[in-house]
mmCIF file of C-alpha atoms in Angstrom:
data_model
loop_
_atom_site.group_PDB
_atom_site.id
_atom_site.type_symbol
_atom_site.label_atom_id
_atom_site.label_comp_id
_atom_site.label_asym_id
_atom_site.label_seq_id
_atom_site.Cartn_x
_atom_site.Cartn_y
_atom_site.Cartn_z
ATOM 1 C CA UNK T 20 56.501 98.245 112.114
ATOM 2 C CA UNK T 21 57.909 100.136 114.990
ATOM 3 C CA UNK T 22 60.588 102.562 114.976
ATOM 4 C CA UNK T 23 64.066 102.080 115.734
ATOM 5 C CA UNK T 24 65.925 101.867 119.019
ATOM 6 C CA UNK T 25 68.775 103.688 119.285
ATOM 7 C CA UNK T 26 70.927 100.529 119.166
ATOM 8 C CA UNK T 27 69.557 99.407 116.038
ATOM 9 C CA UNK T 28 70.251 102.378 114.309
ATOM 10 C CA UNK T 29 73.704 102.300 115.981
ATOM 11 C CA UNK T 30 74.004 99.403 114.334
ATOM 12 C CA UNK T 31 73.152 100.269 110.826
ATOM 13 C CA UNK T 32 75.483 103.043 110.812
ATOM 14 C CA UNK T 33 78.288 101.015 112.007
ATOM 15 C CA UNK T 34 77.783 98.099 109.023
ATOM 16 C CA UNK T 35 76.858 100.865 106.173
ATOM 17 C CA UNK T 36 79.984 102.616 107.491
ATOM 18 C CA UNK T 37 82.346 99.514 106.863
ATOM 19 C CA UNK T 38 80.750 98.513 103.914
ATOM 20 C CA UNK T 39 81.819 101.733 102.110
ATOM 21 C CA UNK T 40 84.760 103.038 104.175
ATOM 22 C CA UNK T 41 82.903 105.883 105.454
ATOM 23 C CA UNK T 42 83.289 107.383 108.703
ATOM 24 C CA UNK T 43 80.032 106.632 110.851
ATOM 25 C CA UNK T 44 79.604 109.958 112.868
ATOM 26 C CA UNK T 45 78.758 111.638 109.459
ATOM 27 C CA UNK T 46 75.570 109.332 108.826
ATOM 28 C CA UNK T 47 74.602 110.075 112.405
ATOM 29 C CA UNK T 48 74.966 113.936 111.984
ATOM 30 C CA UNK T 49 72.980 113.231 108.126
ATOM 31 C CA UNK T 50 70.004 111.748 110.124
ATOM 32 C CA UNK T 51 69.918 114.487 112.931
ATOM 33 C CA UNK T 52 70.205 117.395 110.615
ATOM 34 C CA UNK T 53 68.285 116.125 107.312
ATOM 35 C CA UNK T 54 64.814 115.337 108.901
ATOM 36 C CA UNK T 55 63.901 113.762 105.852
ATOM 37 C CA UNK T 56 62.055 112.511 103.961
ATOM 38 C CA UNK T 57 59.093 110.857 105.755
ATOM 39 C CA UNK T 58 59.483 107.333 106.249
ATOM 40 C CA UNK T 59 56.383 105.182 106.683
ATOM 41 C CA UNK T 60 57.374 103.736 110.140
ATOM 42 C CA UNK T 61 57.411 107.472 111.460
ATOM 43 C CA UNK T 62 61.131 108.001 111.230
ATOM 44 C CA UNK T 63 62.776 110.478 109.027
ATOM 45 C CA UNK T 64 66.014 109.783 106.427
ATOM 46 C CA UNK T 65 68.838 111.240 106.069
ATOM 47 C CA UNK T 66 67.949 113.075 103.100
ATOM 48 C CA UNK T 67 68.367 110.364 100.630
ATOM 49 C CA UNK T 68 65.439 110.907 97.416
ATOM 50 C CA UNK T 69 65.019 108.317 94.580
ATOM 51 C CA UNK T 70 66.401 109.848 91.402
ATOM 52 C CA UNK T 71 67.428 107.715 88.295
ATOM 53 C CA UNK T 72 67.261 104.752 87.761
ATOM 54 C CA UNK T 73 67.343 103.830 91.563
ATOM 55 C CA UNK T 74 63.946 102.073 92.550
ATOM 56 C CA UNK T 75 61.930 104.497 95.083
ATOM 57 C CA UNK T 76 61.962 101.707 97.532
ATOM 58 C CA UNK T 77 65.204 101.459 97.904
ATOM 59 C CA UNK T 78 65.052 104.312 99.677
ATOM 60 C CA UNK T 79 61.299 103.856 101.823
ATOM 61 C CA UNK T 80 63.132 102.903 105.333
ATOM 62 C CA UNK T 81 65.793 103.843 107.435
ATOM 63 C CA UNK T 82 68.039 101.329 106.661
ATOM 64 C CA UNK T 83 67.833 101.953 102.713
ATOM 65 C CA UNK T 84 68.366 105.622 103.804
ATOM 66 C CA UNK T 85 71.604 104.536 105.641
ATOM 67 C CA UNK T 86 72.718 102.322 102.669
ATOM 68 C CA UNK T 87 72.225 105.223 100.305
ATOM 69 C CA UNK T 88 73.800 107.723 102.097
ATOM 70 C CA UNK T 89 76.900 105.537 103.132
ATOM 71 C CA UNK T 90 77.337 104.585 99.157
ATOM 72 C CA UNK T 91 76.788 108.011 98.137
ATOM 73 C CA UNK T 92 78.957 110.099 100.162
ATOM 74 C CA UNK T 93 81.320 107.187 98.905
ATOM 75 C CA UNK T 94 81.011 108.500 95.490
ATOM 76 C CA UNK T 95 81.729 111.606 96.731
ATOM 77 C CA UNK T 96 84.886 111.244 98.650
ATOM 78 C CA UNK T 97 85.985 108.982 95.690
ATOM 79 C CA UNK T 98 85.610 112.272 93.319
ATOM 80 C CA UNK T 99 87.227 114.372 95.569
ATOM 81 C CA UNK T 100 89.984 112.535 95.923
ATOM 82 C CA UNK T 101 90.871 111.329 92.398
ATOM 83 C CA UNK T 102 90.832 115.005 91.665
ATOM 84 C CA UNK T 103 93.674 115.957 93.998
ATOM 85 C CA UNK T 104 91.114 117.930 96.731
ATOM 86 C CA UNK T 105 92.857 116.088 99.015
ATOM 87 C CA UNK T 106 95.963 119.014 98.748
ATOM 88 C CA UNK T 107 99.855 119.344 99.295
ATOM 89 C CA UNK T 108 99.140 117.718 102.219
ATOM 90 C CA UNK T 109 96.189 115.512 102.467
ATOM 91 C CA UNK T 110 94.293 117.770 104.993
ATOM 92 C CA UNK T 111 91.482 118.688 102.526
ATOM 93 C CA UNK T 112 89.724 115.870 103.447
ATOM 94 C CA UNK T 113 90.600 114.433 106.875
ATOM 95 C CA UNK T 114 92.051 116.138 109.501
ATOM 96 C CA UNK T 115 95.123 114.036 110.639
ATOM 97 C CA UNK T 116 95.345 115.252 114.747
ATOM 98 C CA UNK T 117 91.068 115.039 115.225
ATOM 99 C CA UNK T 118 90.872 111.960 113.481
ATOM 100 C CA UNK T 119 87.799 113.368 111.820
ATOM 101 C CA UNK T 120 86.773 114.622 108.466
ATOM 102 C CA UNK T 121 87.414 118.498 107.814
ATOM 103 C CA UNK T 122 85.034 121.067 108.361
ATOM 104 C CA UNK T 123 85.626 121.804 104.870
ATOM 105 C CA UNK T 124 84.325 118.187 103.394
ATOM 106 C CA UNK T 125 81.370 117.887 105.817
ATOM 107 C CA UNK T 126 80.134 121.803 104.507
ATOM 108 C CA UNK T 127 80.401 120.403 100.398
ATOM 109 C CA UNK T 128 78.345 117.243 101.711
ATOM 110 C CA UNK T 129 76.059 119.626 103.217
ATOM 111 C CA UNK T 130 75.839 120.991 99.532
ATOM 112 C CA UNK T 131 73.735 117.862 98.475
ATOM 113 C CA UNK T 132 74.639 115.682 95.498
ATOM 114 C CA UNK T 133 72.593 114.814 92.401
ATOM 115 C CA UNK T 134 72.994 111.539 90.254
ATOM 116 C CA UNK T 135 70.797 113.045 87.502
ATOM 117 C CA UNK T 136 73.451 115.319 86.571
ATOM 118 C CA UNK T 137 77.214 112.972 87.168
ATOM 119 C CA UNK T 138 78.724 111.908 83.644
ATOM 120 C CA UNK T 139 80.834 109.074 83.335
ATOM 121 C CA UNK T 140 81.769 108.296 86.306
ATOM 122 C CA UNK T 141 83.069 104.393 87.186
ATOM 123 C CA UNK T 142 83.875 102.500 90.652
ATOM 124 C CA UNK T 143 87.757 101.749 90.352
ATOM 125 C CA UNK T 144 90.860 102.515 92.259
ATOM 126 C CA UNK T 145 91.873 106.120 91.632
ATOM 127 C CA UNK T 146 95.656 105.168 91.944
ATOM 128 C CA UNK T 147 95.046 103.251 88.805
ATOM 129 C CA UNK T 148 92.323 105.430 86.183
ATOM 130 C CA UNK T 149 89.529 104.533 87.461
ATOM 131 C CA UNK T 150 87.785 107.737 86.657
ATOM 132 C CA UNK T 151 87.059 110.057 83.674
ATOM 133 C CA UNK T 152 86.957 113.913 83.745
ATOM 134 C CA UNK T 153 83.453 115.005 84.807
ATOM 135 C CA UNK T 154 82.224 112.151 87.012
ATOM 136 C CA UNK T 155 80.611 114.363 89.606
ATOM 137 C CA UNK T 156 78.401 116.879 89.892
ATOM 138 C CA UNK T 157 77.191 118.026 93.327
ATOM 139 C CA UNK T 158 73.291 119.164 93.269
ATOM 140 C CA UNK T 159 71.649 121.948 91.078
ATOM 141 C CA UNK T 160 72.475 125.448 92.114
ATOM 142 C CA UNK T 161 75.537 124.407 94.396
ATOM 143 C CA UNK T 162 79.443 124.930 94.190
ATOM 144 C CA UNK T 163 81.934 122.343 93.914
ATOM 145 C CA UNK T 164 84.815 124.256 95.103
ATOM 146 C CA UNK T 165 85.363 122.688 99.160
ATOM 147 C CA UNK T 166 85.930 126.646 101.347
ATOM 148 C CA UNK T 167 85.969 125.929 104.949
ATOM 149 C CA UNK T 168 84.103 127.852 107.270
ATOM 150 C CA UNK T 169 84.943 128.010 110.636
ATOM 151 C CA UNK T 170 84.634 125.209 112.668
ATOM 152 C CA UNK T 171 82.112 125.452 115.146
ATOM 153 C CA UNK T 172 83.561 124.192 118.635
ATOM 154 C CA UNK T 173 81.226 122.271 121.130
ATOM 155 C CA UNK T 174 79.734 123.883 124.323
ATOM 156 C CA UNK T 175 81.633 120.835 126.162
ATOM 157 C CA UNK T 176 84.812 119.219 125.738
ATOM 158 C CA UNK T 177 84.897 115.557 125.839
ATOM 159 C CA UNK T 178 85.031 113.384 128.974
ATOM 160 C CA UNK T 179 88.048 111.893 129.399
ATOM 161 C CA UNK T 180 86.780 108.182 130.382
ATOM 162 C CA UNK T 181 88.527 104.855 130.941
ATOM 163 C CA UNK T 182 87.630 102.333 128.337
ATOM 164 C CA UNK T 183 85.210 99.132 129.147
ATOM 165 C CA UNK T 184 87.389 96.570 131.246
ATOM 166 C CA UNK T 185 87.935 93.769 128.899
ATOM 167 C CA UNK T 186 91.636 92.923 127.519
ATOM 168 C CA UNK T 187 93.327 94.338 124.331
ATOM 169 C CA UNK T 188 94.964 91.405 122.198
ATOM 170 C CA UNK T 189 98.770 92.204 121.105
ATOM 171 C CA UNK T 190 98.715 93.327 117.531
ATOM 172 C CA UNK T 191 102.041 90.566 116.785
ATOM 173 C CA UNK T 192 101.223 87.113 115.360
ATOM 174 C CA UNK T 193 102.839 84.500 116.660
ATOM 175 C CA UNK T 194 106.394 83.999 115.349
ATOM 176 C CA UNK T 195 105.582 81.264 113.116
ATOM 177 C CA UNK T 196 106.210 80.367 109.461
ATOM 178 C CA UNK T 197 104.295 81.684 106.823
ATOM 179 C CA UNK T 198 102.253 78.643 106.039
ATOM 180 C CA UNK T 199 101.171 79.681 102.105
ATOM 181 C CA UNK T 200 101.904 83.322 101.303
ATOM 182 C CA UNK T 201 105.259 83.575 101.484
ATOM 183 C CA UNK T 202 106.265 86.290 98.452
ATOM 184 C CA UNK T 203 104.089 88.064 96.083
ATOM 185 C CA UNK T 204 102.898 86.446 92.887
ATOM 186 C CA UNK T 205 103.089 88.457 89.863
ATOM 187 C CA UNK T 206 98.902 88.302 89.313
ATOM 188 C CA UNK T 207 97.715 90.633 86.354
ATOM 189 C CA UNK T 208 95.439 93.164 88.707
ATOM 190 C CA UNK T 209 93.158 94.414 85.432
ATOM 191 C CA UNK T 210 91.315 97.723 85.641
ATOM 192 C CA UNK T 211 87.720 97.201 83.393
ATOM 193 C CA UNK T 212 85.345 99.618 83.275
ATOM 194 C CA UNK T 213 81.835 99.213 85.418
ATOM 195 C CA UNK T 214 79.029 101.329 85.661
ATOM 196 C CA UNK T 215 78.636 102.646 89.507
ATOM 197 C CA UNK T 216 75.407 101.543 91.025
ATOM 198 C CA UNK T 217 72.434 103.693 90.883
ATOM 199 C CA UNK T 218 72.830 106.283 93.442
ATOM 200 C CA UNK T 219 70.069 108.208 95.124
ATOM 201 C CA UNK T 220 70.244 111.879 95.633
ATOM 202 C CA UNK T 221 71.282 113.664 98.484
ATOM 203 C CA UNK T 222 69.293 116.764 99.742
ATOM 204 C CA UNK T 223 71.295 120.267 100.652
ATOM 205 C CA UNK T 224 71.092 121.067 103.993
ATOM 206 C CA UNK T 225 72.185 123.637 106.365
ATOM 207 C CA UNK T 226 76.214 122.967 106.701
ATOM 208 C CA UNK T 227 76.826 124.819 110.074
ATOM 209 C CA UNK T 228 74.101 122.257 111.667
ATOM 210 C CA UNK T 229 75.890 119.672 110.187
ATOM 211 C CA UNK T 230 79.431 120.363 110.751
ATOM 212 C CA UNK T 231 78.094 120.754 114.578
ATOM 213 C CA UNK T 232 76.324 117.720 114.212
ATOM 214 C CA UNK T 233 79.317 115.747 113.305
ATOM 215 C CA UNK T 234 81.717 117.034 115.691
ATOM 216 C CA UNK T 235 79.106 116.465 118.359
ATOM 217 C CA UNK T 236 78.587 112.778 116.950
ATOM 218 C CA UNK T 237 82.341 112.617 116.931
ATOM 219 C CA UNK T 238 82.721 113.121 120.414
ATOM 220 C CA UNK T 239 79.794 110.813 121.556
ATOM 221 C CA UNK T 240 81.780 108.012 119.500
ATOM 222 C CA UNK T 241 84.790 107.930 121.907
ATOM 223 C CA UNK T 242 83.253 108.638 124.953
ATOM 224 C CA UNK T 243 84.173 106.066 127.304
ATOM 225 C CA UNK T 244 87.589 105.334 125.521
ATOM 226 C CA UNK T 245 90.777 106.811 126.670
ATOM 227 C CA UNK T 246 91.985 107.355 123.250
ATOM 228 C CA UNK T 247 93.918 110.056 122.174
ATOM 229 C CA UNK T 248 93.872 113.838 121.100
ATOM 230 C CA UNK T 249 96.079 113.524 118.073
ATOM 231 C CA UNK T 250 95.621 110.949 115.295
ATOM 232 C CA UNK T 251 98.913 111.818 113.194
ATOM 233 C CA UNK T 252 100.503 108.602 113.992
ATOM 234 C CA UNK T 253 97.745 106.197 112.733
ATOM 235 C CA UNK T 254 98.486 106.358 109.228
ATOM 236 C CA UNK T 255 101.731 105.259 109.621
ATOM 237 C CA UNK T 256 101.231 102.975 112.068
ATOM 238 C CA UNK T 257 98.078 101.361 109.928
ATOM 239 C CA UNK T 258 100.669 100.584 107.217
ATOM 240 C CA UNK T 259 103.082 99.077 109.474
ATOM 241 C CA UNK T 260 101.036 96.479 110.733
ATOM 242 C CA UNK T 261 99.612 96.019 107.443
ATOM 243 C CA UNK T 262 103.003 95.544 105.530
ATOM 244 C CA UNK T 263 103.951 92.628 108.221
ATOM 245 C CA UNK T 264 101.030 90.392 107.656
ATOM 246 C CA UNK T 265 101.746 88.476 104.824
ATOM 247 C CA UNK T 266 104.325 86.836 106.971
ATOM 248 C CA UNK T 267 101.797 85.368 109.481
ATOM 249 C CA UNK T 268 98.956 84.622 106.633
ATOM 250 C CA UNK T 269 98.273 80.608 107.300
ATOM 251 C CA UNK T 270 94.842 80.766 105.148
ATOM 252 C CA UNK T 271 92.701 80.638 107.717
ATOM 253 C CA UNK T 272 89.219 81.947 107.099
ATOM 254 C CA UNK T 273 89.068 84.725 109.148
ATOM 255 C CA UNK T 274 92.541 85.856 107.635
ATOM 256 C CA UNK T 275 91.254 85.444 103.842
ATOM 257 C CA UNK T 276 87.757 87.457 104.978
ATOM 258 C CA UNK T 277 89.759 90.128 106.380
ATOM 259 C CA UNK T 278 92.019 90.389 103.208
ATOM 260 C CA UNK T 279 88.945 90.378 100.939
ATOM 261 C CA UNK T 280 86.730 92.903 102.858
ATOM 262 C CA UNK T 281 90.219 95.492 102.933
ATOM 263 C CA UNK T 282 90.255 95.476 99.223
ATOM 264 C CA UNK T 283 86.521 95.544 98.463
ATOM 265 C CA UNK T 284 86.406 98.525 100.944
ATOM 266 C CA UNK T 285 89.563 100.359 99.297
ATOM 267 C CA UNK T 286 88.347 99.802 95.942
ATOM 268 C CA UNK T 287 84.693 100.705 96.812
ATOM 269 C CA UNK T 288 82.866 97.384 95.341
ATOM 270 C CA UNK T 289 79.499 97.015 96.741
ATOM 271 C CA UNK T 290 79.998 93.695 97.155
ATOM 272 C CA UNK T 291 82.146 90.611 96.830
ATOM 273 C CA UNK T 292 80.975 89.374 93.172
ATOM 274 C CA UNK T 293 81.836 93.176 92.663
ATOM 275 C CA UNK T 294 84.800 92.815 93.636
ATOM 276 C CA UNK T 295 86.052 89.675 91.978
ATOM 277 C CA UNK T 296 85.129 90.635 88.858
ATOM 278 C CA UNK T 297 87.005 93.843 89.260
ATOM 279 C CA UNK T 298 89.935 91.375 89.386
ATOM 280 C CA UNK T 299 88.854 88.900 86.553
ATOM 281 C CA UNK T 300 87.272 86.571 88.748
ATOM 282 C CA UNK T 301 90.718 84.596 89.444
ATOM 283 C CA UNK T 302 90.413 81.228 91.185
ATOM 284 C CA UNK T 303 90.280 81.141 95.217
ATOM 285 C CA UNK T 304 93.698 79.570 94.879
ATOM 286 C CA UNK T 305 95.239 82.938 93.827
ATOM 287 C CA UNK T 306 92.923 85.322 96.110
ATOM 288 C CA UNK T 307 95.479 85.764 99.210
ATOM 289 C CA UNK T 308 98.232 86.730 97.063
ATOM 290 C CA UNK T 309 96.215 88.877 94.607
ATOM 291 C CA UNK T 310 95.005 90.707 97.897
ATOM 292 C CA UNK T 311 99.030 90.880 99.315
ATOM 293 C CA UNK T 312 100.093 92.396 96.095
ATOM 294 C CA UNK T 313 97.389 94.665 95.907
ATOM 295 C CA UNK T 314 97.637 95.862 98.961
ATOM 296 C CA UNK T 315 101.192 96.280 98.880
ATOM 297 C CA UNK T 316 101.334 97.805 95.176
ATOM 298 C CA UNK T 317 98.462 100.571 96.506
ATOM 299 C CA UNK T 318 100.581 101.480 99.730
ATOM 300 C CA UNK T 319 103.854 101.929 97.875
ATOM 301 C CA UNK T 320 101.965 104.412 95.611
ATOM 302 C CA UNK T 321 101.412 106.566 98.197
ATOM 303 C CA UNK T 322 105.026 107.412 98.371
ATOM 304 C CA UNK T 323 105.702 110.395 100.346
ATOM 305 C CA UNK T 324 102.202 111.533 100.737
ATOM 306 C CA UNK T 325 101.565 111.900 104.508
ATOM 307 C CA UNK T 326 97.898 110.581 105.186
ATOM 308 C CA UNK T 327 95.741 108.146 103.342
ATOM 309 C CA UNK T 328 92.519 109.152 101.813
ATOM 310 C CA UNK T 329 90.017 108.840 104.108
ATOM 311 C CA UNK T 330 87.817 105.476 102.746
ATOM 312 C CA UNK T 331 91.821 103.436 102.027
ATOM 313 C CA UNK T 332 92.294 104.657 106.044
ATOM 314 C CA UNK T 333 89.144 102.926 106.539
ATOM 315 C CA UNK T 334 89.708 99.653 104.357
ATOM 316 C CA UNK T 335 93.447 99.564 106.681
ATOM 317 C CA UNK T 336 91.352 99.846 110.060
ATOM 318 C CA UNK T 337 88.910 96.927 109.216
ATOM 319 C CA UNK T 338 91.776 94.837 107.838
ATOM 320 C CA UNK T 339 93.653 94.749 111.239
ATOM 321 C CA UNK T 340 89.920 94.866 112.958
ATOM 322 C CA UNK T 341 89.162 91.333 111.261
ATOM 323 C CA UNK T 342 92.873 90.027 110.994
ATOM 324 C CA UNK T 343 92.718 89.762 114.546
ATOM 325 C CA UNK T 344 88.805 89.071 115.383
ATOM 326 C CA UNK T 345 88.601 91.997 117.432
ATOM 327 C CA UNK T 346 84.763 93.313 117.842
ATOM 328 C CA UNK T 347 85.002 96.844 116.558
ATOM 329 C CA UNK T 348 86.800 99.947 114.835
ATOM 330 C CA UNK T 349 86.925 101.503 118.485
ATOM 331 C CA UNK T 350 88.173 98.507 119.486
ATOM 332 C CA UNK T 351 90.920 97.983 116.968
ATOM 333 C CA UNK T 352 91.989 101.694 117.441
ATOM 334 C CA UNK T 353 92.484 101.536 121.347
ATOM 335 C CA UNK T 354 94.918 98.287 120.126
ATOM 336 C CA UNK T 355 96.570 100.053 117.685
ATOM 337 C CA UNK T 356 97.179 102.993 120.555
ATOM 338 C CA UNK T 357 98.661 100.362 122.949
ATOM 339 C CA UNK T 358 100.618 99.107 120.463
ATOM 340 C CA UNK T 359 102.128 102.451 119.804
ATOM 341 C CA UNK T 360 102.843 103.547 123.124
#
């Protein structure tokens, strides 16, 4: 087998990245900084090793690599979250004006994460006890306390560029009747208890490579796009759009996939099946409202907290990507910025 093009591992980043409401510049800075381990087409990982119960070849290519580092820094951000690292003010985590994860979160990735040693620890929607004391445990020998360091600043600033030539959709439906959803029904949204999937460990590496990594990868992201400088506005705007779309659901496919792919994505299922049974498995018939209400119930429980945690940002952005067809996150951002101007 040959290696990779660029492209293709574009690609996997991009799907992993979705799947698990990660951002997608972190895997790329994982695979330029980890260097490991060997793969047998001649690539190297992203420092994803088998430990547990997780089969070694799971983890033998680049794509498993991508898959378990996507899921596992999922785990992580889930922890750190439920835990209140996200602070007063939610900037722990993500920094609201870059758009971009804090130095501080990329440096405990760059700590490495073990498996062998997490305790108890369920999938599950933080707002609602998903998670018992002890889950996590980052890998032997390291801290779990997040210190930033400073943030190292690239050598060049990015390009401001005019984004490809091809038209931006309006984000507003068509000012027609609700066709099936029209309030929210009172579905029981359960909470049981699942084991997480077996996760693979993550290596330590060196975190000032990384954090330079990422903002590099950051930058390379948006080149091309005339996007802005300071983020501080999506949140709010995210939730906007999202609160209006019940009134313009007509149960359409593509409406119904993007409902279902938000929530499995918020709630951090691997998959649909995952997902479903999260919920009880209730019939098709119910799924648009159960998703409505969910989504509704979960924004409202933010109250005053100014930003989102950074994987429910995420599951927002890929709801309005798919509500309205639009090709990708970049994509739906640049709308969203239009929109807001």
């Amino acid at each position: 087998m040959t290696m990779l093009s660029p492209s293709q591992k574009a690609h996997l980043y991009v799907t992993a990245a979705a799947q698990w409401g990660i951002h997608a510049p972190l895997l790329v800075a994982l695979a330029q900084v980890q260097g490991q381990p060997q793969l047998p087409q001649g690539e190297t990982g992203l420092g994803m090793t088998p430990a547990g119960s997780l089969p070694p070849t799971t983890v033998q290519d680049f794509g498993g690599q991508v898959q378990a580092a996507a899921q596992t820094l999922r785990h992580m951000l889930d922890y750190l979250q439920a835990w209140e690292h996200l602070g007063p003010t939610g900037t722990n985590l993500w920094d609201g004006q870059r758009g971009t994860y804090t130095a501080a979160l990329v440096q405990r990735v760059a700590q490495g994460y073990s498996p062998d040693r997490h305790h108890g620890y369920t999938n599950g929607d933080y707002t609602n006890g998903g998670y018992t004391n002890g889950g996590y445990s980052p890998a032997s020998g390291v801290s779990d306390r997040i210190e930033p360091e400073p943030f190292q600043q690239l050598s060049q600033p990015p390009q401001q560029l005019q984004p490809p030539q091809q038209p931006v959709p309006s984000l507003s439906a068509p000012p027609q009747a609700s066709a099936t959803v029209g309030t929210f029904a009172p579905f029981p949204i359960s909470s049981p208890s699942q084991p997480s999937a077996p996760l693979a460990q993550l290596e330590p590496c060196n975190a000032h490579r990384l954090i330079q990594a990422y903002d590099w990868a950051c930058v390379q992201e948006v080149q091309g796009w005339d996007l802005p400088q300071d983020w501080t506005w999506l949140d709010g705007r995210l939730q906007q759009v999202c609160q209006r779309l019940p009134r313009f659901y007509r149960d359409l496919n593509f409406q119904r996939e993007a409902l279902l792919s938000a929530a499995q994505v918020w709630l951090g299922q691997a998959d649909r099946e995952q997902l479903l049974a999260y919920w009880g498995n209730p019939s098709p018939l119910d799924l648009p409202a159960l998703c409505f209400r969910f989504l509704q119930e979960r924004l409202a429980a933010g109250g005053d907290r100014p930003l989102l945690a950074p994987p429910q940002r995420e599951a927002l952005i890929l709801l309005v990507q798919r509500w309205h067809q639009w090709p990708s996150r970049l994509g739906t951002l640049l709308a969203l910025v239009v929109r807001q101007a």
